[in-house]
Amino acid sequence: MVHRPDLYKALEGVAWELGRADSPALAALVDEMAGVIGAAQGPDGYVNSFVQAGLDVRWDDLVKSHELYCIGHLVQAGIAHRRATGSSSLFDVAVRAADCAVRDFGGGRRRDSDGHEEVEMALVELFRETGERAYLELARQFLDDRGYGLLGTDGHFEPAYFQDAVPVREQTEVVGHAVRAVYLIAGMVDVYVETGDQTLLDAAVAQWESMTARKAYVTGAVGLRVEGEAFGDPYELPPDLGYGETCASIGVVMASWRLLLATGEARFADAVERALHNLVAASTSVERTGFFYSNPAQRRVPHEPAPTDTRPTRAAAPGTRPPWFECACCPPNVLRTIASLGAYVATWSPAGVQVHQYVPATVAADLPEGRVELEVATAYPLDGVVDVRVVTSPDEPWELRLRVPAWAGDGARLEVDGEGRAAGGPGYAAVARRWEAGERVRLVLPVAPRLTVAHPSVDAVRGQVAVERGPVVLCFESPDQRGLDLERVELLVDRPLEEETVELLGQRVVRVRARGVQRDDSGWAGSGWATLGQEPAGAAREVELVAVPYALWANRGPSTMRVFVPARRG
């Protein structure tokens, strides 16, 4: 057991919540915790309860100790608290811890890398908050020192598991522990933004592309292997064996957001949307009292936890979301992500305002021409209508850009004060003009259900289809199938998909009905193999299949579920 950063992540989430709404109780909680952490802190700023209790030696086992990782989360919490509230109670504690790391590692005094990347992001953000360049230089040093086989030499995991087999600027494929890998990409982009080191951005983009094109599930899950919570080989994506740690998809959101800011490319905002609406949304129960650590895309048999199973392992998602796991990194990560969602909605540049994620929101930006205020009204993704009303605008022209997701193809429409036109293909629909208060822009996205297939190299689901509707991935779960065996169904792909809006588990969602067949596999009894052309004959009856948002599965007791279903024509 090591000093866990879960308190720090929770404090970061609470801090962002304080920025949204006042709460004397929460404010007092953060101040109290800042006092506790500060009291535990050594005279030189070092803080790690496991080490300070004499159970380890400072900086002696960075591959496992998580010392710098924990300091990184403390720094992020302190920055969030100061930005959200103006208080420095937690920030001052975090700065002392960061200064300790600078003294012990900075300037090349110790050439080493942490076993779990994270501190790089925190140090860059601390540089942005304070202007102290030593933090930025230490973040760059940690990147420079990674990739030379310093980590993972004990035989348990190889250096590649820790992203330490190839220098970061030469690594073009995402490898190893999934959370570590996406946190590394995020840190690389942060350092690029502040230094202009193009080699870091190029490598980060290459790793991100290898992940999204060859190592990610349609649900936004990444890291398929239970062993090591790690990425596998390209196209190794079995739906029933996929691990898909919640924290890894949150890391994808963090890395993709940074790449969006660095490049302005809509594909990175698309990745944020996919992860948030599917994997992250599915990670917690609808009551928000339980969570999944791992998130498969298929469940072949219901899993009934034993009454004594009070501490389930995180190796496989149980039948319902447990209230706790021994490794509880996911709940505070979900907390800080949801608490900071407002930061992912929109950005501004000297040219104007860009809206990336569609939620009801108020957007304000101080452009060079003057202040802009917008109101965004939408029920997305229930429907594809996004209304933007100009509340305040300067007299000079500026540009409004609205993201058109890749899944929309050429089907998006744009209306400006009632005049309609095609929004163009994936990317951003832009309207540049002199705006008047009260003017409206409407983006209409084609959220009709569609069938999705995987790359043909994904052997596990070749010949199968998934149902998507807008940004939402749907799944077929046993409570909706009227007794059908999901292991023996096939979807008739030449029949229309029908959608209906329903109340399910206290939420208003769109459910999709499809026509399929239920196979009779009784002729295969006693054998799992047959010569091609001599397969046992079996009747198939036509049935109705019902798909619901993947985010809602496993909320109605142990069940079977699948995202991909074999396709059939005729």
XYZ file of C-alpha atoms in Angstrom:
570
model
C 0.000 0.000 0.000
C 1.215 3.480 -0.883
C 0.123 7.009 -0.066
C -3.027 7.429 -2.176
C -3.902 10.639 -4.024
C -7.665 10.037 -3.767
C -8.093 12.769 -1.151
C -6.318 15.248 -3.408
C -8.517 14.382 -6.412
C -11.621 14.674 -4.257
C -10.463 18.062 -2.987
C -9.935 19.210 -6.571
C -13.499 18.222 -7.406
C -14.827 20.011 -4.332
C -12.819 23.090 -5.300
C -14.369 23.242 -8.766
C -17.802 22.838 -7.182
C -17.067 25.791 -4.910
C -16.379 27.810 -8.029
C -19.850 26.937 -9.285
C -21.821 27.485 -6.078
C -20.999 28.719 -2.599
C -21.023 26.149 0.186
C -19.697 27.128 3.624
C -19.551 23.458 4.612
C -17.450 22.447 1.623
C -15.239 25.515 1.980
C -14.588 24.614 5.613
C -13.841 21.018 4.587
C -11.132 22.083 2.139
C -9.561 24.435 4.653
C -9.612 21.709 7.302
C -7.970 19.199 4.954
C -5.386 21.789 3.912
C -4.506 22.152 7.589
C -4.200 18.393 8.062
C -1.983 17.960 5.000
C 0.112 20.967 5.931
C 0.610 19.643 9.445
C 1.823 16.329 8.025
C 4.192 18.067 5.625
C 7.889 17.941 6.373
C 9.941 21.108 6.946
C 11.163 20.996 3.332
C 7.651 20.522 1.898
C 7.814 16.781 1.331
C 4.550 14.956 2.043
C 3.781 11.273 1.620
C 2.324 9.495 4.628
C 3.554 6.044 3.601
C 7.150 7.204 3.352
C 6.955 9.491 6.360
C 5.658 6.576 8.442
C 8.927 4.780 7.721
C 7.409 2.197 5.374
C 9.527 3.323 2.430
C 12.493 5.566 1.646
C 12.027 8.927 -0.035
C 12.436 8.771 -3.840
C 13.924 5.276 -3.478
C 11.383 3.359 -5.588
C 9.781 5.784 -8.025
C 8.528 2.948 -10.192
C 6.037 1.980 -7.469
C 5.951 4.673 -4.815
C 3.702 7.191 -6.616
C 5.376 9.972 -4.655
C 5.572 12.451 -7.533
C 2.188 11.315 -8.800
C 0.611 12.190 -5.461
C 2.355 15.557 -5.364
C 0.970 16.231 -8.843
C -2.598 15.653 -7.673
C -2.002 17.843 -4.619
C -0.778 20.634 -6.882
C -3.790 20.324 -9.176
C -6.117 20.467 -6.179
C -4.378 23.550 -4.795
C -4.557 25.356 -8.137
C -8.239 24.491 -8.550
C -9.013 25.782 -5.073
C -7.214 29.083 -5.616
C -8.738 29.650 -9.054
C -12.238 28.777 -7.920
C -12.288 30.602 -4.582
C -9.260 32.881 -4.363
C -8.112 31.055 -1.220
C -4.492 29.957 -0.943
C -4.875 27.609 2.032
C -4.411 24.442 -0.035
C -2.361 26.124 -2.746
C 0.394 27.110 -0.312
C 0.716 23.501 0.857
C 0.926 22.348 -2.760
C 3.586 24.905 -3.650
C 5.786 23.743 -0.779
C 5.502 20.147 -2.051
C 6.321 21.210 -5.616
C 9.295 23.239 -4.411
C 10.605 20.151 -2.650
C 10.497 18.239 -5.940
C 12.273 21.100 -7.717
C 15.039 21.149 -5.114
C 15.549 17.383 -5.226
C 15.192 16.826 -8.980
C 15.432 20.148 -10.783
C 18.397 21.215 -12.862
C 19.279 17.591 -13.510
C 20.229 16.961 -9.884
C 18.481 13.609 -10.138
C 17.822 12.038 -13.557
C 14.783 9.887 -13.009
C 11.115 9.461 -13.965
C 8.050 8.692 -11.930
C 6.443 5.279 -12.370
C 3.040 6.913 -12.899
C 2.930 10.039 -15.042
C 0.810 12.939 -13.790
C 3.151 15.394 -12.144
C 4.135 16.823 -15.552
C 0.642 18.264 -16.080
C 0.584 19.675 -12.562
C 3.972 21.349 -12.859
C 3.053 23.055 -16.126
C -0.183 24.307 -14.596
C 1.728 25.586 -11.575
C 4.047 27.464 -13.949
C 0.976 29.036 -15.554
C -0.378 30.002 -12.153
C 2.838 31.458 -10.736
C 5.109 32.282 -13.675
C 7.906 30.370 -11.932
C 9.836 28.738 -14.771
C 11.487 26.100 -12.558
C 8.204 24.177 -12.555
C 8.034 24.112 -16.358
C 11.660 23.089 -16.638
C 11.170 20.214 -14.211
C 8.162 18.994 -16.208
C 10.275 19.030 -19.357
C 13.107 17.266 -17.540
C 10.792 14.446 -16.485
C 9.773 14.013 -20.131
C 13.381 14.143 -21.317
C 14.394 11.442 -18.823
C 11.632 9.029 -19.828
C 12.300 6.295 -22.352
C 15.698 4.958 -21.343
C 14.710 1.817 -19.443
C 15.089 3.204 -15.940
C 11.704 1.825 -14.887
C 10.391 -1.713 -14.859
C 13.642 -3.593 -14.507
C 12.437 -5.766 -11.620
C 10.909 -8.318 -13.989
C 7.284 -7.719 -12.972
C 6.582 -5.275 -15.805
C 8.794 -4.287 -18.676
C 9.865 -0.653 -19.271
C 7.263 -0.289 -22.052
C 4.540 -0.731 -19.426
C 5.737 2.545 -17.889
C 6.266 4.226 -21.306
C 9.982 4.012 -20.572
C 11.308 1.870 -23.441
C 11.482 4.585 -26.124
C 12.223 8.322 -25.659
C 8.949 10.217 -25.668
C 9.696 12.168 -28.850
C 10.318 8.917 -30.738
C 7.344 6.964 -29.390
C 4.614 6.885 -32.049
C 2.387 4.113 -30.652
C 0.496 4.258 -27.384
C 1.703 1.417 -25.145
C 1.655 0.124 -21.605
C -0.586 1.037 -18.678
C -3.482 2.983 -20.174
C -3.895 5.704 -17.541
C -0.168 6.352 -17.422
C -0.034 6.560 -21.224
C -2.817 9.106 -21.670
C -1.541 11.196 -18.768
C 1.833 11.218 -20.501
C 0.245 12.468 -23.735
C -1.473 15.242 -21.765
C 1.804 16.276 -20.137
C 3.605 16.279 -23.479
C 1.019 18.616 -24.966
C 1.174 20.922 -21.946
C 4.946 21.275 -22.256
C 4.631 21.835 -26.018
C 2.137 24.663 -25.503
C 4.523 26.486 -23.175
C 7.806 25.779 -25.004
C 6.870 25.375 -28.671
C 8.690 22.018 -28.828
C 7.032 20.660 -31.968
C 8.566 17.214 -31.514
C 6.500 16.738 -28.372
C 3.266 17.660 -30.112
C 4.040 15.444 -33.106
C 4.714 12.451 -30.863
C 1.610 13.127 -28.766
C -0.601 13.291 -31.865
C 0.934 10.092 -33.251
C 0.268 8.244 -29.992
C -3.278 9.609 -29.798
C -3.942 8.526 -33.388
C -2.631 5.032 -32.718
C -4.994 4.821 -29.753
C -8.178 6.108 -31.376
C -7.671 4.288 -34.678
C -6.411 0.923 -33.431
C -6.738 0.566 -29.670
C -10.051 2.104 -28.575
C -13.538 0.668 -28.224
C -16.597 2.310 -29.741
C -17.711 3.151 -26.179
C -14.612 5.283 -25.640
C -12.948 2.606 -23.496
C -9.179 2.166 -23.748
C -6.801 -0.312 -22.140
C -8.186 -3.738 -22.941
C -5.961 -6.002 -20.874
C -6.765 -6.908 -17.292
C -3.112 -7.693 -16.677
C -1.452 -4.374 -16.126
C -4.596 -2.390 -17.054
C -2.783 -1.945 -20.326
C -3.133 -1.346 -24.034
C -2.809 -4.445 -26.176
C -1.775 -4.938 -29.779
C -3.409 -2.955 -32.590
C -7.011 -4.117 -33.183
C -6.923 -6.430 -30.165
C -10.370 -5.389 -28.915
C -12.434 -8.335 -27.628
C -15.684 -6.859 -26.293
C -16.216 -9.385 -23.487
C -12.627 -9.287 -22.236
C -12.089 -5.551 -22.499
C -10.954 -3.899 -19.291
C -11.603 -0.239 -20.048
C -10.753 1.379 -16.736
C -12.884 4.424 -15.989
C -9.824 6.531 -15.167
C -8.298 5.714 -18.550
C -11.229 7.224 -20.448
C -11.130 10.260 -18.171
C -7.465 10.519 -19.150
C -8.499 10.383 -22.810
C -10.762 13.369 -22.148
C -7.873 15.254 -20.547
C -5.405 14.461 -23.338
C -7.899 15.112 -26.143
C -8.908 18.448 -24.635
C -5.298 19.584 -24.573
C -4.783 18.482 -28.170
C -7.899 20.417 -29.154
C -6.523 23.564 -27.540
C -3.137 23.039 -29.198
C -4.441 22.345 -32.713
C -8.034 23.547 -33.015
C -8.978 20.253 -34.696
C -12.527 19.046 -34.088
C -11.567 15.351 -33.978
C -10.166 15.869 -30.502
C -13.460 17.351 -29.291
C -15.212 14.361 -30.892
C -13.111 12.057 -28.708
C -14.072 14.032 -25.597
C -17.733 13.692 -26.549
C -17.523 9.932 -27.157
C -15.831 9.260 -23.822
C -18.148 11.499 -21.788
C -21.465 10.335 -23.244
C -20.628 6.647 -23.072
C -17.814 5.239 -20.933
C -17.678 7.990 -18.298
C -21.467 8.173 -18.139
C -21.655 4.390 -17.692
C -19.089 4.242 -14.921
C -21.472 5.234 -12.128
C -24.891 3.874 -11.215
C -27.951 6.024 -11.834
C -28.197 6.576 -8.066
C -24.490 7.651 -8.098
C -23.840 5.331 -5.170
C -21.813 2.670 -7.010
C -19.235 2.580 -9.759
C -17.478 0.379 -12.276
C -13.707 0.237 -12.258
C -13.656 -1.764 -15.512
C -16.194 -1.378 -18.319
C -16.655 -4.278 -20.775
C -18.654 -4.060 -24.009
C -20.234 -7.492 -23.584
C -21.440 -9.591 -20.668
C -22.144 -13.212 -21.616
C -23.673 -14.377 -18.319
C -25.189 -12.467 -15.407
C -22.793 -12.063 -12.534
C -24.411 -12.491 -9.146
C -21.987 -11.253 -6.478
C -21.729 -13.564 -3.515
C -23.190 -12.141 -0.276
C -19.688 -12.199 1.186
C -18.197 -10.381 -1.815
C -17.841 -7.066 0.005
C -14.485 -6.205 -1.570
C -14.817 -7.148 -5.245
C -11.731 -7.258 -7.402
C -11.379 -4.725 -10.156
C -10.318 -7.376 -12.694
C -13.817 -7.722 -14.128
C -16.939 -5.600 -13.857
C -19.370 -7.309 -11.466
C -23.067 -7.623 -12.227
C -23.894 -4.251 -10.705
C -21.739 -1.335 -9.691
C -20.239 -1.885 -6.226
C -20.164 0.974 -3.734
C -16.401 0.627 -3.370
C -13.228 -1.062 -4.568
C -10.041 -1.368 -2.576
C -8.372 0.733 -5.278
C -10.780 3.657 -5.339
C -9.141 5.922 -7.880
C -12.249 6.193 -10.068
C -14.837 7.987 -7.845
C -12.701 11.074 -7.127
C -11.606 11.131 -10.763
C -15.259 11.119 -11.835
C -15.954 13.823 -9.237
C -13.303 16.222 -10.490
C -14.265 15.560 -14.119
C -17.967 16.275 -13.631
C -17.218 19.277 -11.411
C -15.050 20.810 -14.151
C -17.242 19.939 -17.164
C -17.992 23.596 -17.780
C -14.405 24.101 -18.887
C -14.868 21.718 -21.825
C -17.867 23.475 -23.371
C -16.367 26.441 -25.224
C -13.222 28.446 -25.902
C -12.396 31.831 -27.307
C -9.607 33.196 -29.466
C -8.978 36.634 -30.970
C -11.158 35.547 -33.912
C -14.213 34.687 -31.837
C -15.944 31.962 -29.816
C -15.858 28.221 -30.431
C -18.478 25.854 -28.948
C -17.231 22.264 -28.650
C -19.693 20.372 -26.430
C -23.446 20.802 -26.472
C -25.151 21.303 -23.116
C -27.390 24.058 -21.764
C -24.876 26.745 -20.901
C -24.025 30.407 -20.621
C -20.813 31.354 -22.417
C -18.968 34.609 -21.790
C -15.732 35.782 -23.412
C -13.803 39.046 -23.517
C -12.731 39.329 -27.153
C -10.419 42.102 -28.385
C -13.520 43.821 -29.793
C -15.419 43.594 -26.507
C -17.470 41.255 -24.354
C -19.520 38.445 -25.854
C -22.228 36.588 -23.946
C -24.121 33.622 -25.392
C -26.891 31.337 -24.186
C -26.881 27.745 -25.415
C -30.185 25.861 -25.218
C -30.394 22.193 -26.175
C -31.741 18.780 -25.205
C -28.805 17.131 -26.984
C -28.343 14.214 -27.416
C -32.080 13.494 -27.066
C -32.399 15.518 -30.245
C -29.873 17.204 -32.497
C -31.047 20.802 -32.126
C -28.598 23.298 -30.613
C -29.801 26.905 -30.272
C -27.327 29.690 -29.581
C -28.648 33.161 -28.719
C -26.462 36.247 -28.665
C -27.042 38.096 -25.396
C -24.259 40.685 -25.598
C -22.007 41.532 -28.516
C -19.496 44.256 -29.425
C -20.101 46.464 -32.446
C -17.269 44.866 -34.394
C -17.637 41.554 -36.313
C -16.503 38.302 -34.733
C -16.806 34.607 -35.594
C -18.958 31.925 -33.963
C -17.848 28.340 -34.607
C -20.007 25.316 -33.789
C -18.584 21.791 -33.905
C -19.990 19.366 -36.466
C -19.102 15.866 -35.201
C -17.554 13.337 -37.569
C -20.525 11.007 -37.107
C -22.826 13.702 -38.605
C -21.136 13.467 -42.014
C -22.629 16.023 -44.391
C -26.044 15.924 -42.772
C -25.795 18.899 -40.397
C -27.837 22.045 -41.089
C -27.245 25.599 -39.908
C -29.841 28.346 -39.493
C -28.844 31.961 -38.896
C -31.831 34.080 -37.948
C -34.102 31.636 -39.750
C -32.077 31.351 -42.943
C -30.923 27.771 -43.432
C -27.925 26.254 -45.195
C -25.763 23.170 -45.051
C -23.328 23.282 -42.152
C -20.614 21.553 -44.145
C -18.803 18.350 -43.272
C -17.151 17.385 -39.983
C -15.191 20.147 -38.314
C -16.632 23.527 -37.389
C -19.479 25.459 -38.955
C -18.425 29.101 -38.854
C -20.497 32.279 -39.019
C -18.567 35.564 -39.045
C -20.558 38.798 -38.926
C -21.487 41.808 -36.874
C -23.905 40.407 -34.325
C -26.869 42.045 -32.660
C -28.190 41.098 -29.251
C -31.058 38.646 -29.622
C -29.848 37.065 -32.863
C -29.911 33.284 -32.957
C -28.021 30.477 -34.609
C -29.443 26.975 -34.769
C -27.364 23.885 -35.516
C -29.360 20.770 -36.399
C -27.427 17.514 -36.205
C -28.737 14.252 -37.713
C -29.040 12.086 -34.607
C -31.063 9.305 -36.263
C -29.904 5.802 -35.245
C -27.268 4.203 -37.437
C -25.359 0.930 -37.644
C -21.628 0.975 -36.982
C -18.993 -1.580 -37.960
C -15.453 -1.977 -36.663
C -12.258 -1.983 -38.701
C -11.992 -5.370 -40.478
C -8.835 -6.157 -38.509
C -10.824 -6.243 -35.264
C -11.351 -9.992 -35.500
C -13.474 -10.155 -32.358
C -16.431 -8.290 -33.907
C -15.921 -8.819 -37.642
C -19.332 -9.327 -39.252
C -21.083 -7.592 -36.373
C -22.767 -4.213 -35.994
C -23.384 -1.770 -33.177
C -26.169 0.784 -32.901
C -25.285 4.436 -32.387
C -27.505 7.467 -32.242
C -25.728 10.793 -32.407
C -22.856 10.555 -29.907
C -24.559 7.783 -27.914
C -23.596 4.120 -28.182
C -26.490 1.777 -27.444
C -26.413 -1.787 -26.162
C -28.712 -4.769 -26.049
C -29.339 -5.777 -22.427
C -31.328 -8.797 -21.310
C -34.041 -6.927 -19.314
C -35.290 -5.403 -22.586
C -35.258 -8.547 -24.761
C -38.348 -10.486 -23.525
C -36.433 -13.637 -22.706
C -34.253 -13.772 -25.821
C -30.800 -15.298 -25.536
C -28.395 -12.540 -26.558
C -25.784 -15.172 -27.446
C -28.044 -16.430 -30.258
C -29.430 -13.262 -31.832
C -28.524 -11.614 -35.122
C -29.604 -8.194 -36.340
C -31.326 -7.794 -39.708
C -29.355 -4.893 -41.141
C -31.656 -4.256 -44.114
C -34.630 -3.448 -41.872
C -35.255 0.071 -40.563
C -34.338 1.103 -37.051
C -37.163 2.681 -35.044
C -36.612 5.070 -32.163
C -38.833 6.094 -29.284
C -38.364 8.429 -26.357
C -39.087 6.749 -23.024
C -38.568 7.159 -19.304
C -36.010 4.624 -18.141
C -34.457 4.497 -14.691
C -35.666 8.004 -14.000
C -34.127 9.413 -17.167
C -35.618 10.502 -20.462
C -33.751 8.545 -23.138
C -34.168 7.342 -26.702
C -34.594 3.600 -27.128
C -34.060 1.927 -30.520
C -36.007 -1.060 -31.821
C -34.512 -3.314 -34.482
C -35.592 -6.486 -36.234
C -33.470 -9.565 -35.769
C -33.572 -13.329 -35.568
C -33.127 -15.790 -32.750
C -31.103 -18.782 -33.957
C -31.826 -22.360 -33.022
C -28.390 -23.723 -32.176
C -29.580 -27.055 -30.770
C -27.968 -28.956 -33.638
C -24.571 -27.917 -32.337
C -25.063 -29.810 -29.057
C -21.949 -31.762 -28.181
C -19.690 -30.025 -30.711
C -18.342 -26.557 -31.156
C -17.003 -27.173 -34.661
C -18.304 -28.240 -38.056
C -16.951 -28.546 -41.583
C -17.793 -25.539 -43.731
C -20.914 -26.345 -45.694
C -21.942 -29.038 -43.236
C -23.028 -26.852 -40.358
C -26.012 -28.173 -38.374
C -29.230 -26.733 -39.736
C -31.409 -24.790 -37.361
C -34.521 -22.729 -37.694
C -34.410 -19.012 -36.964
C -37.411 -17.001 -35.907
C -37.763 -13.285 -36.417
C -37.754 -11.245 -33.233
C -37.606 -7.663 -32.030
C -34.411 -6.416 -30.414
C -34.337 -3.362 -28.147
C -31.275 -1.193 -27.636
C -30.811 1.290 -24.790
C -27.949 3.710 -24.052
C -24.834 1.835 -22.935
C -24.516 4.282 -20.062
C -27.571 2.715 -18.391
C -26.639 -0.961 -18.475
C -26.289 -2.954 -15.239
C -28.681 -0.720 -13.315
C -31.504 -3.307 -13.189
C -29.681 -6.167 -11.528
C -27.209 -8.686 -12.985
C -27.797 -9.056 -16.725
C -26.353 -10.091 -20.037
C -25.411 -7.342 -22.459
C -23.714 -6.769 -25.774
C -22.852 -3.726 -27.864
C -21.954 -5.566 -31.087
C -24.392 -8.108 -32.588
C -23.851 -10.418 -35.608
C -25.312 -8.932 -38.772
C -27.714 -10.764 -41.088
C -29.373 -9.792 -44.351
C -32.754 -10.925 -45.628
